[in-house]
CSV table of C-alpha atoms in Angstrom, one decimal:
chain,number,residue,atom,x,y,z
W,30,VAL,CA,-54.6,53.5,16.2
W,31,VAL,CA,-57.5,53.7,18.6
W,32,ALA,CA,-59.8,54.4,15.6
W,33,PHE,CA,-58.9,51.0,14.1
W,34,GLY,CA,-58.7,48.9,17.2
W,35,GLY,CA,-60.8,50.6,19.8
W,36,GLU,CA,-59.8,49.6,23.3
W,37,ASN,CA,-58.0,46.4,22.2
W,38,ILE,CA,-54.7,47.8,21.0
W,39,THR,CA,-52.0,45.1,20.3
W,40,ASP,CA,-48.5,45.4,18.9
W,41,GLN,CA,-49.7,43.7,15.7
W,42,LEU,CA,-52.5,46.3,15.3
W,43,VAL,CA,-50.0,49.2,15.7
W,44,LEU,CA,-47.7,47.6,13.2
W,45,LYS,CA,-50.4,46.9,10.6
W,46,THR,CA,-52.0,50.4,11.1
W,47,LEU,CA,-48.7,52.2,10.5
W,48,GLY,CA,-47.6,49.9,7.7
W,49,LEU,CA,-44.7,48.6,9.7
W,50,VAL,CA,-43.1,45.1,9.6
W,51,ASP,CA,-42.5,42.9,12.7
W,52,GLN,CA,-38.7,42.7,13.4
W,53,GLN,CA,-38.9,38.9,13.5
W,54,VAL,CA,-39.9,38.8,9.8
W,55,PHE,CA,-36.5,40.3,8.9
W,56,PHE,CA,-34.7,37.5,10.7
W,57,THR,CA,-36.9,34.9,8.9
W,58,LEU,CA,-36.2,36.7,5.6
W,59,THR,CA,-32.4,36.7,6.1
W,60,ASP,CA,-32.6,33.0,7.1
W,61,TYR,CA,-34.2,32.3,3.8
W,62,ILE,CA,-31.6,34.4,2.0
W,63,SER,CA,-28.7,32.5,3.7
W,64,LYS,CA,-30.3,29.2,2.7
W,65,LYS,CA,-30.7,30.5,-0.9
W,66,GLU,CA,-34.5,29.9,-0.8
W,67,SER,CA,-35.8,32.1,-3.6
W,68,GLN,CA,-39.4,30.9,-3.4
W,69,SER,CA,-39.6,31.4,0.4
W,70,VAL,CA,-38.2,34.9,0.1
W,71,ILE,CA,-40.7,36.1,-2.6
W,72,ALA,CA,-43.6,34.4,-0.8
W,73,LEU,CA,-42.7,36.1,2.5
W,74,PHE,CA,-42.4,39.5,0.8
W,75,GLY,CA,-45.9,38.9,-0.8
W,76,GLN,CA,-47.3,38.0,2.6
W,77,ILE,CA,-45.8,41.2,4.1
W,78,LEU,CA,-47.4,43.2,1.4
W,79,ASP,CA,-50.7,41.4,1.8
W,80,GLU,CA,-50.7,42.4,5.5
W,81,GLY,CA,-50.6,46.0,4.5
W,82,ALA,CA,-46.9,46.8,5.0
W,83,ASP,CA,-45.6,49.9,3.1
W,84,VAL,CA,-42.8,49.0,0.7
W,85,THR,CA,-40.7,52.1,1.5
W,86,GLU,CA,-41.0,51.4,5.2
W,87,PHE,CA,-40.0,47.7,4.5
W,88,VAL,CA,-36.9,48.7,2.5
W,89,ASN,CA,-35.8,51.2,5.2
W,90,SER,CA,-36.3,48.6,7.9
W,91,LEU,CA,-34.4,46.0,5.7
W,92,THR,CA,-31.5,48.4,5.3
W,93,LEU,CA,-31.4,49.0,9.1
W,94,HIS,CA,-31.6,45.1,9.6
W,95,PHE,CA,-28.5,44.5,7.4
W,96,ARG,CA,-26.7,47.4,9.1
W,97,ASN,CA,-27.5,45.7,12.4
W,98,LEU,CA,-26.2,42.3,11.2
W,99,LEU,CA,-23.0,43.9,9.9
W,100,LEU,CA,-22.4,45.7,13.2
W,101,ALA,CA,-23.1,42.5,15.1
W,102,LYS,CA,-20.6,40.7,12.8
W,103,LEU,CA,-18.0,43.4,13.6
W,104,GLY,CA,-18.4,42.8,17.3
W,105,LEU,CA,-20.4,46.1,17.7
W,106,GLY,CA,-23.7,44.4,18.5
W,107,SER,CA,-24.2,46.1,21.8
W,108,GLU,CA,-27.2,48.2,23.0
W,109,GLN,CA,-24.9,51.3,22.5
W,110,PHE,CA,-24.6,50.7,18.8
W,111,LEU,CA,-27.9,48.9,17.9
W,112,GLU,CA,-30.2,50.6,20.3
W,113,LEU,CA,-32.3,47.4,20.7
W,114,PRO,CA,-33.5,45.3,23.6
W,115,GLN,CA,-31.3,42.4,24.7
W,116,VAL,CA,-33.5,39.7,23.0
W,117,TYR,CA,-32.8,41.3,19.5
W,118,LEU,CA,-29.1,41.8,20.3
W,119,GLU,CA,-28.9,38.0,20.8
W,120,LYS,CA,-30.8,37.3,17.6
W,121,TYR,CA,-28.4,39.5,15.7
W,122,GLN,CA,-25.4,37.8,17.2
W,123,LYS,CA,-26.8,34.4,16.1
W,124,ALA,CA,-28.1,35.6,12.7
W,125,CYS,CA,-24.8,37.3,11.6
W,126,GLN,CA,-23.0,33.9,11.9
W,127,SER,CA,-24.6,32.9,8.6
W,128,PHE,CA,-22.8,35.5,6.6
W,129,GLN,CA,-19.3,36.7,6.1
W,130,GLU,CA,-18.5,40.4,6.8
W,131,THR,CA,-17.9,41.3,3.2
W,132,ASP,CA,-21.1,39.6,2.1
W,133,LEU,CA,-23.1,41.7,4.7
W,134,LEU,CA,-21.4,44.8,3.4
W,135,ARG,CA,-22.3,44.0,-0.2
W,136,MET,CA,-25.9,43.2,0.8
W,137,LEU,CA,-26.3,46.4,2.7
W,138,LYS,CA,-25.0,48.3,-0.3
W,139,ILE,CA,-27.5,46.6,-2.6
W,140,VAL,CA,-30.5,47.1,-0.2
W,141,GLN,CA,-29.5,50.8,0.3
W,142,GLY,CA,-29.4,51.3,-3.5
W,143,LEU,CA,-32.9,50.0,-3.6
W,144,GLY,CA,-34.1,52.8,-1.3
W,145,ALA,CA,-33.3,55.4,-4.0
W,146,ASN,CA,-34.5,53.1,-6.9
W,147,ILE,CA,-38.0,52.5,-5.6
W,148,LYS,CA,-38.7,56.2,-5.9
W,149,ILE,CA,-38.3,56.1,-9.7
W,150,SER,CA,-39.7,52.6,-10.6
W,151,ASP,CA,-42.3,50.1,-9.4
W,152,PRO,CA,-41.5,49.6,-5.7
W,153,LYS,CA,-42.8,46.0,-5.5
W,154,ILE,CA,-41.0,44.7,-8.6
W,155,SER,CA,-37.8,46.6,-7.6
W,156,THR,CA,-37.8,45.1,-4.1
W,157,GLU,CA,-38.5,41.6,-5.5
W,158,ILE,CA,-35.5,41.9,-7.9
W,159,VAL,CA,-33.2,43.0,-5.0
W,160,LEU,CA,-34.4,40.2,-2.8
W,161,LEU,CA,-33.6,37.7,-5.5
W,162,ARG,CA,-30.3,39.3,-6.1
W,163,LEU,CA,-29.6,38.8,-2.3
W,164,VAL,CA,-30.5,35.1,-2.6
W,165,LYS,CA,-28.4,34.5,-5.7
W,166,LEU,CA,-25.4,36.6,-4.4
W,167,ASP,CA,-22.3,34.4,-4.4
W,168,GLN,CA,-20.3,34.1,-1.3
W,169,SER,CA,-17.1,36.3,-1.1
W,170,VAL,CA,-13.9,34.3,-1.4
W,171,LYS,CA,-10.6,35.6,-0.1
W,172,ILE,CA,-7.8,35.7,-2.7
W,173,GLU,CA,-5.6,33.6,-0.4
W,174,GLU,CA,-8.3,30.9,-0.2
W,175,LEU,CA,-8.7,31.0,-4.0
W,176,LEU,CA,-4.9,30.7,-4.5
W,177,SER,CA,-4.9,27.8,-2.0
W,178,ARG,CA,-7.5,26.0,-3.9
W,179,LEU,CA,-5.6,26.4,-7.2
W,180,LYS,CA,-2.5,25.1,-5.6
W,181,GLU,CA,-4.3,22.1,-4.2
W,182,SER,CA,-5.8,21.2,-7.5
W,183,ASP,CA,-4.1,18.7,-9.8
W,184,SER,CA,-4.0,20.9,-12.8
W,185,PRO,CA,-0.7,21.6,-14.4
W,186,PRO,CA,1.0,25.1,-13.8
W,187,GLY,CA,-0.5,27.8,-15.9
W,188,ASN,CA,-3.9,26.1,-16.3
W,189,ILE,CA,-6.8,26.9,-14.1
W,190,SER,CA,-8.5,23.7,-15.0
W,191,SER,CA,-7.1,20.6,-16.7
W,192,SER,CA,-10.5,20.1,-18.5
W,193,GLN,CA,-10.2,23.5,-20.1
W,194,ALA,CA,-10.2,23.2,-23.8
W,195,PRO,CA,-7.1,24.7,-25.6
W,196,GLU,CA,-9.3,27.0,-27.7
W,197,SER,CA,-10.7,28.7,-24.6
W,198,ARG,CA,-7.3,29.7,-23.1
W,199,PRO,CA,-6.5,33.3,-23.5
W,200,SER,CA,-2.9,32.5,-24.8
W,201,GLN,CA,-4.5,30.4,-27.6
W,202,ILE,CA,-7.0,33.0,-28.8
W,203,LYS,CA,-6.1,34.3,-32.3
W,204,GLY,CA,-4.4,37.6,-32.2
W,205,SER,CA,-3.6,37.5,-28.5
W,206,GLY,CA,-0.1,37.0,-27.1
W,207,PRO,CA,0.8,35.0,-24.1
W,208,VAL,CA,-0.9,36.1,-20.8
W,209,LYS,CA,1.6,38.0,-18.7
W,210,ALA,CA,2.0,37.5,-15.0
W,211,SER,CA,1.8,41.2,-14.4
W,212,GLN,CA,-1.8,41.4,-15.7
W,213,PRO,CA,-4.3,41.7,-12.9
W,214,LEU,CA,-6.6,38.9,-12.3
W,215,GLU,CA,-10.2,40.0,-11.6
W,216,VAL,CA,-12.4,37.8,-9.5
W,217,ARG,CA,-16.0,38.6,-9.2
W,218,HIS,CA,-18.9,37.0,-7.3
W,219,GLY,CA,-22.5,38.2,-7.5
């Protein structure tokens, strides 16, 4: 670091020299993700790379960031679990409010998978794809909430939507019998 900065060593110089990313960037990134701002996410990632960050280090730090958000959401955002200064603990407490616990868990799993994937494919493109997946990820919906929404709708019993055309109903598909109540209903988001 001294070879690059001489006697004037700053935090920014250390981060740049080591290919690391400033912690604040991850809060900005997750803010863009929560607001579904695809262009801002990709632009920020491009800026991070332009400043000399290492993609692998970025992905490792992003994984840790989502872990910290999840722990904060679980009420485990203390110095004991996160091993961070108080100023960051407060930022995690605030930032985790933009996400549901299940969404953070899904995001963490996606980013963690990226860590293995960048070793076998183009790291930049793989990271951009994952960042866009995080932006486009649908919010988790509890089954009770979904059922409540269905009950509140004005659609007749047995129909999910009154505007649904008869041809598109499973019971009307040629060769299929009536849909049985015992068949599981699969609800997917993202």
